[in-house]
PDB file of C-alpha atoms in Angstrom:
ATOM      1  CA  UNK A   1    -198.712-101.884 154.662  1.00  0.00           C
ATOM      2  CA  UNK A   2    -195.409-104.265 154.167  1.00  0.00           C
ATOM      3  CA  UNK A   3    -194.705-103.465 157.602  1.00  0.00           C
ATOM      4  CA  UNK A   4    -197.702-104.918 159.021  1.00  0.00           C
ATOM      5  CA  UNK A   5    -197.428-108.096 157.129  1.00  0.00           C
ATOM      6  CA  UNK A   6    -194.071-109.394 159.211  1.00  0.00           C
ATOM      7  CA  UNK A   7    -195.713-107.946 162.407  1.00  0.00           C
ATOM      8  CA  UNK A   8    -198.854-110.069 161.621  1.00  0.00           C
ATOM      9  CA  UNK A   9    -196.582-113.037 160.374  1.00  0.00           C
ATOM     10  CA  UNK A  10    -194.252-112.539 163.940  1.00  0.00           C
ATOM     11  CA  UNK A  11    -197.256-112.428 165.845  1.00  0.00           C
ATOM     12  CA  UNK A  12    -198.744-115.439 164.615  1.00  0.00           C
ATOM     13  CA  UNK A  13    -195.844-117.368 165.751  1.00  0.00           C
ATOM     14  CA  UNK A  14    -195.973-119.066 168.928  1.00  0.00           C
ATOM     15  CA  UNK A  15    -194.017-121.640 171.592  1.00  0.00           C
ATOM     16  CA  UNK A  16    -195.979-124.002 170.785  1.00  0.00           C
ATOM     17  CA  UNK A  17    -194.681-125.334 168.015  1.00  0.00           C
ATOM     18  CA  UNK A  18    -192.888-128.606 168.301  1.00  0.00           C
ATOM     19  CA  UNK A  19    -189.912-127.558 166.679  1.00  0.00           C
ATOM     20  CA  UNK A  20    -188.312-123.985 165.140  1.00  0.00           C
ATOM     21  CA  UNK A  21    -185.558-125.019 162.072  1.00  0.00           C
ATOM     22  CA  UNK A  22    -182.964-122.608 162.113  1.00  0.00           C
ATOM     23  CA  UNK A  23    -180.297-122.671 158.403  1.00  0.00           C
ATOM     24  CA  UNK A  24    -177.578-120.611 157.724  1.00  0.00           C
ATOM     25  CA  UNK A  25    -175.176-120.541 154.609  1.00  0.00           C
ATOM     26  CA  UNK A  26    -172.292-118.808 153.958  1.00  0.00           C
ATOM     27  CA  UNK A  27    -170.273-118.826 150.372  1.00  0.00           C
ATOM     28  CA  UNK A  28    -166.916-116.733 149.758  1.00  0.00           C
ATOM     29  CA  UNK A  29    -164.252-115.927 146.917  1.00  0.00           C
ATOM     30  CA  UNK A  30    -161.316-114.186 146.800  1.00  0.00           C
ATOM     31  CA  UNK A  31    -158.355-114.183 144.595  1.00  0.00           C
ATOM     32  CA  UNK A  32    -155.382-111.786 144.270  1.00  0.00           C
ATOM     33  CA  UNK A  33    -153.001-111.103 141.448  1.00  0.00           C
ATOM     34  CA  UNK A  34    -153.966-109.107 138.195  1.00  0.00           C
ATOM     35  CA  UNK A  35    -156.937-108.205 139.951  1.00  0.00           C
ATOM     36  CA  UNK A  36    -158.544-108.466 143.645  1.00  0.00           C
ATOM     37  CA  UNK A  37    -161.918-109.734 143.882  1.00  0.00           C
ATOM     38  CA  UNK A  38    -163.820-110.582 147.117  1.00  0.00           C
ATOM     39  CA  UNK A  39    -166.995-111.788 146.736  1.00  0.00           C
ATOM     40  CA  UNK A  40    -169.979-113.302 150.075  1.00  0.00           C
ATOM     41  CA  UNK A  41    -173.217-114.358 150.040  1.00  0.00           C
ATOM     42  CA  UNK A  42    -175.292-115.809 152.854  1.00  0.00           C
ATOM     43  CA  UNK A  43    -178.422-116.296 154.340  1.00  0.00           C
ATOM     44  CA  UNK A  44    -180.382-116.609 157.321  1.00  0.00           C
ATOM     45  CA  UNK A  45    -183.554-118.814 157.618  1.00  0.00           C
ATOM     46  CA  UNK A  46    -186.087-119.971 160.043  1.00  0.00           C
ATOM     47  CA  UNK A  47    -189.020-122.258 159.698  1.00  0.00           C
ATOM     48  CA  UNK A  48    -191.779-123.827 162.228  1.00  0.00           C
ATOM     49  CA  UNK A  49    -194.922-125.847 161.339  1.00  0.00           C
ATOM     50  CA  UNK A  50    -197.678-127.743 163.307  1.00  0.00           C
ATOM     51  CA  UNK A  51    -200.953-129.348 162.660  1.00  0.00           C
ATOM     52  CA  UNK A  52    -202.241-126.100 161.781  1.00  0.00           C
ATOM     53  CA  UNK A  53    -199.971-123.416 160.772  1.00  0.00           C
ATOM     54  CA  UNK A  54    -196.446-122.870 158.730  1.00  0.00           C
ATOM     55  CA  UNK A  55    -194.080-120.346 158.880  1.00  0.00           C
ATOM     56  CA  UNK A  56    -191.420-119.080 157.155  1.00  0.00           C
ATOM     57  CA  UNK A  57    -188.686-116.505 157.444  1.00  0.00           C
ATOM     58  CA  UNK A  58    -185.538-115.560 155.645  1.00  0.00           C
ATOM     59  CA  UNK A  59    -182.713-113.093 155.391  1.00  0.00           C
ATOM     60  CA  UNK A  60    -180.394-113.156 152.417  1.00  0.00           C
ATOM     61  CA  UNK A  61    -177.413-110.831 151.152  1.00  0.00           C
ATOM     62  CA  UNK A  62    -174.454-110.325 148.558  1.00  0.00           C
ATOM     63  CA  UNK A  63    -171.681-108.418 148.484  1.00  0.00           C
ATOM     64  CA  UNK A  64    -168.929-108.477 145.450  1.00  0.00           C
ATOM     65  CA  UNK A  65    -165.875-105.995 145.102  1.00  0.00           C
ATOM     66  CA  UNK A  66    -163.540-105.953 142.484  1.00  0.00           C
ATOM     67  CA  UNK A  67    -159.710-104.162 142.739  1.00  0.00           C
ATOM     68  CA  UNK A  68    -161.518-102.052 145.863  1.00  0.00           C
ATOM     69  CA  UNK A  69    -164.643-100.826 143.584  1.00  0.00           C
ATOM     70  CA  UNK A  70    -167.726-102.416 144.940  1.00  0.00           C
ATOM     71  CA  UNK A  71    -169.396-104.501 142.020  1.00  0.00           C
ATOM     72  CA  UNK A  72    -172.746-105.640 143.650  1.00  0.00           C
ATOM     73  CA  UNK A  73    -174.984-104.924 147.098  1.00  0.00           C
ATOM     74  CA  UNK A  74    -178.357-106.513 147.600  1.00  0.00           C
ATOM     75  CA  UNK A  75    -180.082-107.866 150.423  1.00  0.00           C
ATOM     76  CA  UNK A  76    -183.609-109.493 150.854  1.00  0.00           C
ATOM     77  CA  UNK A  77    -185.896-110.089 153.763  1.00  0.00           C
ATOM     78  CA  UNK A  78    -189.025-111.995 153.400  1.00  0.00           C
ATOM     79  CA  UNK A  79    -191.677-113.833 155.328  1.00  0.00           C
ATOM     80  CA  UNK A  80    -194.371-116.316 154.681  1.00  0.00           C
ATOM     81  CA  UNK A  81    -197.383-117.392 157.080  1.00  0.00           C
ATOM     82  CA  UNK A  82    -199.838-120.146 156.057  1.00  0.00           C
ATOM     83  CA  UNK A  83    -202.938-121.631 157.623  1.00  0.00           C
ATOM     84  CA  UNK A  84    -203.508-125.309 156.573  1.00  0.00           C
ATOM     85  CA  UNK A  85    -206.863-126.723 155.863  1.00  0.00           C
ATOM     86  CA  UNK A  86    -206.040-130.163 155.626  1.00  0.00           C
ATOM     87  CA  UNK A  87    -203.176-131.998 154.731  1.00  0.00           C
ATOM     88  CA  UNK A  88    -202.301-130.765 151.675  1.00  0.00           C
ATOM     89  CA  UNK A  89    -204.118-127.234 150.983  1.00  0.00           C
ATOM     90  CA  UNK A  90    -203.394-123.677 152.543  1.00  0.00           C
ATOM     91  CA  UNK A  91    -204.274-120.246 152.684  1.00  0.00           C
ATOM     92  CA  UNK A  92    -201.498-117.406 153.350  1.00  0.00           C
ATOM     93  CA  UNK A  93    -199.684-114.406 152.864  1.00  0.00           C
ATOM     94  CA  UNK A  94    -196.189-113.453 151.850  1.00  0.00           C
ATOM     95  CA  UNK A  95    -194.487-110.495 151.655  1.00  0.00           C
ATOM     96  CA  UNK A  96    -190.901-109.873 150.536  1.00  0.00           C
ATOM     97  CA  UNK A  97    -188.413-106.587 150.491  1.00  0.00           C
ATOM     98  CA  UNK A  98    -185.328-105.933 148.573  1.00  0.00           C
ATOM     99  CA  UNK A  99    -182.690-103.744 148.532  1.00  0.00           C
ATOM    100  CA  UNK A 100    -179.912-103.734 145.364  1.00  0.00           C
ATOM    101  CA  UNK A 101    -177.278-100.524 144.601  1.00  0.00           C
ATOM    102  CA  UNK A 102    -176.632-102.452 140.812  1.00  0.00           C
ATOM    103  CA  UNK A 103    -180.141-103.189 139.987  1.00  0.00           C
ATOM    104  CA  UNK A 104    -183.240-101.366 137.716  1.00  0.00           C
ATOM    105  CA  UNK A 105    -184.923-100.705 140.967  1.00  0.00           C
ATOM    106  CA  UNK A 106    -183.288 -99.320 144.555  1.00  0.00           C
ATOM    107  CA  UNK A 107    -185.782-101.396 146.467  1.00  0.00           C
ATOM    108  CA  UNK A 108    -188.866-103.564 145.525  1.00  0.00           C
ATOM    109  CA  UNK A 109    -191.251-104.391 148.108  1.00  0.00           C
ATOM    110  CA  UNK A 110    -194.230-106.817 148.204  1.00  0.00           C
ATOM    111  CA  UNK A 111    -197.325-108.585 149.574  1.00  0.00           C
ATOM    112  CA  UNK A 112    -199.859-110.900 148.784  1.00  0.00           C
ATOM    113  CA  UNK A 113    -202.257-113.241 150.150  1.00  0.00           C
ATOM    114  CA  UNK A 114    -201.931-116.867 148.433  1.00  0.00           C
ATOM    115  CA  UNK A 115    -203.722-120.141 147.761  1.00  0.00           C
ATOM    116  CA  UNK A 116    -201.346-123.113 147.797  1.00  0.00           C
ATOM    117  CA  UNK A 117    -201.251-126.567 147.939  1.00  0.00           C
ATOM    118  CA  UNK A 118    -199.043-129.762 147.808  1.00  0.00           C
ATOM    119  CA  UNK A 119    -199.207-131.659 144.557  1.00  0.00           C
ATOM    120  CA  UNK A 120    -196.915-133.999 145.663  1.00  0.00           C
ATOM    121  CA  UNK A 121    -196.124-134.337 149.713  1.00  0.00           C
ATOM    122  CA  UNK A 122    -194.370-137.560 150.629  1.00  0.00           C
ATOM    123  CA  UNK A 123    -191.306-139.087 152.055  1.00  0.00           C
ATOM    124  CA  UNK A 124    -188.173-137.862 150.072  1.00  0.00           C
ATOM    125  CA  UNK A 125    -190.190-135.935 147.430  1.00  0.00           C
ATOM    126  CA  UNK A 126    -192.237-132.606 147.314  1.00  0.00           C
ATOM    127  CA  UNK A 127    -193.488-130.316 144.913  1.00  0.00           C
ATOM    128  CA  UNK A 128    -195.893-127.191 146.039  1.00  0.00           C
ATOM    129  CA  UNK A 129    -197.272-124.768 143.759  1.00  0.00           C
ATOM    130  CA  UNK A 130    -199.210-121.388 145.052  1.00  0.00           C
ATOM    131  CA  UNK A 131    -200.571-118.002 144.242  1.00  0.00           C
ATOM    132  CA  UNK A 132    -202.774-115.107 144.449  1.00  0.00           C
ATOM    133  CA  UNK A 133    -203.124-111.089 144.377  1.00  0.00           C
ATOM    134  CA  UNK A 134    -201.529-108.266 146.126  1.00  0.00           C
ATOM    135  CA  UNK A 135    -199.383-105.330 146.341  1.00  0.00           C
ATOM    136  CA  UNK A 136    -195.977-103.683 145.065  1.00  0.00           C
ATOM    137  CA  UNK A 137    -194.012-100.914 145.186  1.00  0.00           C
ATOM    138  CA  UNK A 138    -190.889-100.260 144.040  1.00  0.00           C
ATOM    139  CA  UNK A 139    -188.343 -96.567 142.822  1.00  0.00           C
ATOM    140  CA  UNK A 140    -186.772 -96.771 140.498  1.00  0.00           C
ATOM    141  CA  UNK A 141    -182.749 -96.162 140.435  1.00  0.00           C
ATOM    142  CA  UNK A 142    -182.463 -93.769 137.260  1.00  0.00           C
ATOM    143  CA  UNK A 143    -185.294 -91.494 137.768  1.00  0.00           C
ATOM    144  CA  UNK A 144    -186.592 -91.844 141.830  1.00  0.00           C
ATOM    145  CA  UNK A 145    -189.787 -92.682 140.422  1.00  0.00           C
ATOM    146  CA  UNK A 146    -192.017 -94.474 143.338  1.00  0.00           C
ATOM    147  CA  UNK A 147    -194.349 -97.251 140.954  1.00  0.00           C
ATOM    148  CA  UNK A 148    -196.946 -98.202 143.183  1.00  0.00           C
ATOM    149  CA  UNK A 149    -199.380-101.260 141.467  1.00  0.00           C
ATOM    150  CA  UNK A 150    -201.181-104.595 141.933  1.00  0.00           C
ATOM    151  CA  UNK A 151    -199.893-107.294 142.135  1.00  0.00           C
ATOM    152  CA  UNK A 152    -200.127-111.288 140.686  1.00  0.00           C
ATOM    153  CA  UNK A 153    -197.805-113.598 142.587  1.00  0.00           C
ATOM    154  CA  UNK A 154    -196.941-116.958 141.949  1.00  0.00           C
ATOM    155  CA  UNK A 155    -194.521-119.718 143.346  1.00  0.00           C
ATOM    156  CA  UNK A 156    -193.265-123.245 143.295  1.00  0.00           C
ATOM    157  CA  UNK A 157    -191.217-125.560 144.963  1.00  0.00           C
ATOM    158  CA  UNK A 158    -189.701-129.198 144.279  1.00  0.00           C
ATOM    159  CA  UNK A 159    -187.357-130.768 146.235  1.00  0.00           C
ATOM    160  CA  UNK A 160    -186.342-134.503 145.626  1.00  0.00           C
ATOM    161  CA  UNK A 161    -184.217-136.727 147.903  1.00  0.00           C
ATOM    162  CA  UNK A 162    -182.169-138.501 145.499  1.00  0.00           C
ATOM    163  CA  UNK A 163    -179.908-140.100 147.763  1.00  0.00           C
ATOM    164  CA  UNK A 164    -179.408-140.443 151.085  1.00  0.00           C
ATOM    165  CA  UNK A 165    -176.924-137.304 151.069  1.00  0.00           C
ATOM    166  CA  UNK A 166    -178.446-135.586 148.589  1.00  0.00           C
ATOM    167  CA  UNK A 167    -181.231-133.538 148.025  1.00  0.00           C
ATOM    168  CA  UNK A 168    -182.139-132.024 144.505  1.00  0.00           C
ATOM    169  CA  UNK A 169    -184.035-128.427 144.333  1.00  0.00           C
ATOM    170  CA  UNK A 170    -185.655-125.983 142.226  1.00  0.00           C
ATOM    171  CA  UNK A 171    -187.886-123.422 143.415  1.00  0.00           C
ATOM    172  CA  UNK A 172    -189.847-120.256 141.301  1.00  0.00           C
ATOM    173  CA  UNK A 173    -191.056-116.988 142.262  1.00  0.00           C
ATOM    174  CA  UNK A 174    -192.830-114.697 139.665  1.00  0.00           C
ATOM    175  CA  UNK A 175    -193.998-111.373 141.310  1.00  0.00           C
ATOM    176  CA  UNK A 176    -196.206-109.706 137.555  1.00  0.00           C
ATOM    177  CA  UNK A 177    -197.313-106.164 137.986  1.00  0.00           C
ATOM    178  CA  UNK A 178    -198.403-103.943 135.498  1.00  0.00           C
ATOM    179  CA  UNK A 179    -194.943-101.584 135.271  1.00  0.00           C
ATOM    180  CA  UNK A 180    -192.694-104.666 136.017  1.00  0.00           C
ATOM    181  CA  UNK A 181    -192.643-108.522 135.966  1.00  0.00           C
ATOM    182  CA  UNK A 182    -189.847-109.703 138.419  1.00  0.00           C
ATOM    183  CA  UNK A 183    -188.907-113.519 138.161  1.00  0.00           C
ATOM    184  CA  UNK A 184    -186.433-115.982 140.389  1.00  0.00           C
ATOM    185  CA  UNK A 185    -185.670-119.323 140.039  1.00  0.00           C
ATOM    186  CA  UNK A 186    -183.360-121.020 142.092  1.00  0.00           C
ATOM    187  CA  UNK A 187    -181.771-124.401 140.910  1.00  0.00           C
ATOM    188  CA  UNK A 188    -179.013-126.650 142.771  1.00  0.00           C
ATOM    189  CA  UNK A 189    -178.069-129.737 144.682  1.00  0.00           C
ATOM    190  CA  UNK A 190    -176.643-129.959 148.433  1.00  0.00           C
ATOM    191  CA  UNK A 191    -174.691-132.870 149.767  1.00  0.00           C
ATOM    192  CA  UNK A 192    -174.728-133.685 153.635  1.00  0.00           C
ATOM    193  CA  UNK A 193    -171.635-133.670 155.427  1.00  0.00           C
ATOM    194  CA  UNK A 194    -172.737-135.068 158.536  1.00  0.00           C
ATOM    195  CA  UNK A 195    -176.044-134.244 160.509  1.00  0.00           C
ATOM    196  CA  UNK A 196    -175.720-130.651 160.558  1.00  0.00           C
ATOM    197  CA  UNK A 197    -173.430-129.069 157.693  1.00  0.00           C
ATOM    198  CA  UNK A 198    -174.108-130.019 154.125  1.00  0.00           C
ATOM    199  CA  UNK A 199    -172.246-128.524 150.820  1.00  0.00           C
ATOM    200  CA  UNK A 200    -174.792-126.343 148.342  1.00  0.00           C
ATOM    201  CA  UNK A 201    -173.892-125.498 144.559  1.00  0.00           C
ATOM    202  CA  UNK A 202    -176.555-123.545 143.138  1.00  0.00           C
ATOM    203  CA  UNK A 203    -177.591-121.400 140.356  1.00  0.00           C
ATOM    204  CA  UNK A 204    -179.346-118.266 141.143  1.00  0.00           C
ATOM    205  CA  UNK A 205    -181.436-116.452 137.858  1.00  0.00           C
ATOM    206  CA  UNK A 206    -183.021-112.986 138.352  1.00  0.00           C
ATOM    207  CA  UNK A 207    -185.249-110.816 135.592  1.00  0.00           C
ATOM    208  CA  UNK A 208    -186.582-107.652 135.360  1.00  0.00           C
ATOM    209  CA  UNK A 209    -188.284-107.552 132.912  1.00  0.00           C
ATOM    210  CA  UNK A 210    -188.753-103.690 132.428  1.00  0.00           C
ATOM    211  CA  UNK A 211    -185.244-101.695 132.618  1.00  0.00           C
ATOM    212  CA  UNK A 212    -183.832 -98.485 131.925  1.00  0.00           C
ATOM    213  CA  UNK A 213    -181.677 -98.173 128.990  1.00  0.00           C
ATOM    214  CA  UNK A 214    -178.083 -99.539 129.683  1.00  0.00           C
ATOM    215  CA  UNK A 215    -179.107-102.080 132.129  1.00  0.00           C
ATOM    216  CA  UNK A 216    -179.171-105.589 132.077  1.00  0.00           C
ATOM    217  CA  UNK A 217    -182.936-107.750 132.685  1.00  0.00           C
ATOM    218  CA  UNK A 218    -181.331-110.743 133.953  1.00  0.00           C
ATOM    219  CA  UNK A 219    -178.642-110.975 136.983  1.00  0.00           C
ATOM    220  CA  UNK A 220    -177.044-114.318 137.865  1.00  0.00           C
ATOM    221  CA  UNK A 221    -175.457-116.214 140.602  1.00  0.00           C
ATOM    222  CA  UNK A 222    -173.311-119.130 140.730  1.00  0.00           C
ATOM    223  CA  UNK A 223    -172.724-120.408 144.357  1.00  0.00           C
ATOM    224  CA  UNK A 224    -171.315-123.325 146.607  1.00  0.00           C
ATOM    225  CA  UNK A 225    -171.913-122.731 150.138  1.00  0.00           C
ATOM    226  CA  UNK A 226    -171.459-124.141 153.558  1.00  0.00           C
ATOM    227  CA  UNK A 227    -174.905-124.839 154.904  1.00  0.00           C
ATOM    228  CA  UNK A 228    -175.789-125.392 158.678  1.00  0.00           C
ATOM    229  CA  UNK A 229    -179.009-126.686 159.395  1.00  0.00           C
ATOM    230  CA  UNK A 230    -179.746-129.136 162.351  1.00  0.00           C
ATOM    231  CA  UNK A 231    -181.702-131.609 162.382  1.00  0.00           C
ATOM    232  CA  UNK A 232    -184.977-131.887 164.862  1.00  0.00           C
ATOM    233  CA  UNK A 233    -184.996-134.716 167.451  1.00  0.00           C
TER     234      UNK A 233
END
């Protein structure tokens, strides 16, 4: 079922879109002494839109190790398709997989078909809200257990030129099942070097809200990256 939601999305796209916008961001610390730490993050992202259709795809991982012991392993993979039905309404679907060695669950996968639209769509400013039903499944890391359950999904997403060189964001996912209600919210500013690069600092928030015994609900992540992302033509 998951699987057939990126085939569908990869399908959809096609060369006629004016313009694919490839990103890429890397962030890495490492410091020696009493202890050795080596910590990366990145992430891989591609978008396209017409008059008609939007797509979406990313790729994101981290990696941590302290004094040779590895302290954290996660990546993520999702994809989003949309049909638009005027300028600022859409219908869609979304589906998202994750894999984390340090978290409540080994891997949480989802779907779900969405309803969105722009509240606010205009030059320097956006803010986009959407949501609708669908499908999870997730094992847990103590026990193996497979949870298998429906699945409310919800997003938003503001960004805000503030100056010319920088761009304000904040975006929120909330993925509320029955066994589990996972939520992300991503909060930073990035600064534009010249046409291509630009400097991130962000603040990453992740919660679980059902966990075993021992184990934290909410993981965090404070990052400045290197972002590459050209501009189109």
């Amino acid at each position: 079922m998951f699987r057939s939601i990126f085939f569908l999305a990869a399908m959809a796209a096609s060369p006629a879109f004016a313009e694919w916008q490839p990103s890429a961001e890397l962030g890495a610390v490492s410091t020696s002494g009493n202890s050795d730490t080596t910590s990366i993050n990145g992430r891989l992202g591609l978008k396209a839109e017409d008059a008609l259709w939007t797509h979406e795809y990313h790729l994101a991982a981290l990696r941590a190790e302290q004094s040779d012991e590895l302290t954290a392993n996660r990546y993520e993979t999702a994809a989003k398709l949309a049909r638009k039905f005027g300028e600022r309404t859409y219908l869609g679907a979304a589906a998202r997989y994750e894999d984390d060695d340090f978290a409540a669950y080994d891997y949480q996968a989802t779907m779900a078909v969405n309803y969105g639209a722009w509240l606010v769509r205009e030059e320097g400013r956006s803010f986009q809200l959407e949501g609708g039903p669908g499908a999870r499944r997730a094992r847990l890391a103590e026990t193996g257990d497979v949870e298998e359950s429906a699945l409310l999904r919800g997003f938003a997403d503001y960004q805000h030129q503030l100056t010319d060189s920088t761009k304000f964001f904040n975006t929120l996912l909330v993925e509320a099942t029955g066994d589990n209600t996972f939520v992300q919210n991503d909060i930073g500013v990035a600064v534009s070097i010249n046409r291509s690069l630009a400097l991130k600092a962000a603040y990453q928030a992740r919660r679980n809200s059902e966990v075993p015994d021992g184990t934290r609900r909410t993981d965090t992540l404070a990052s400045v990256n290197i972002v590459w992302s050209p501009k189109a033509k």
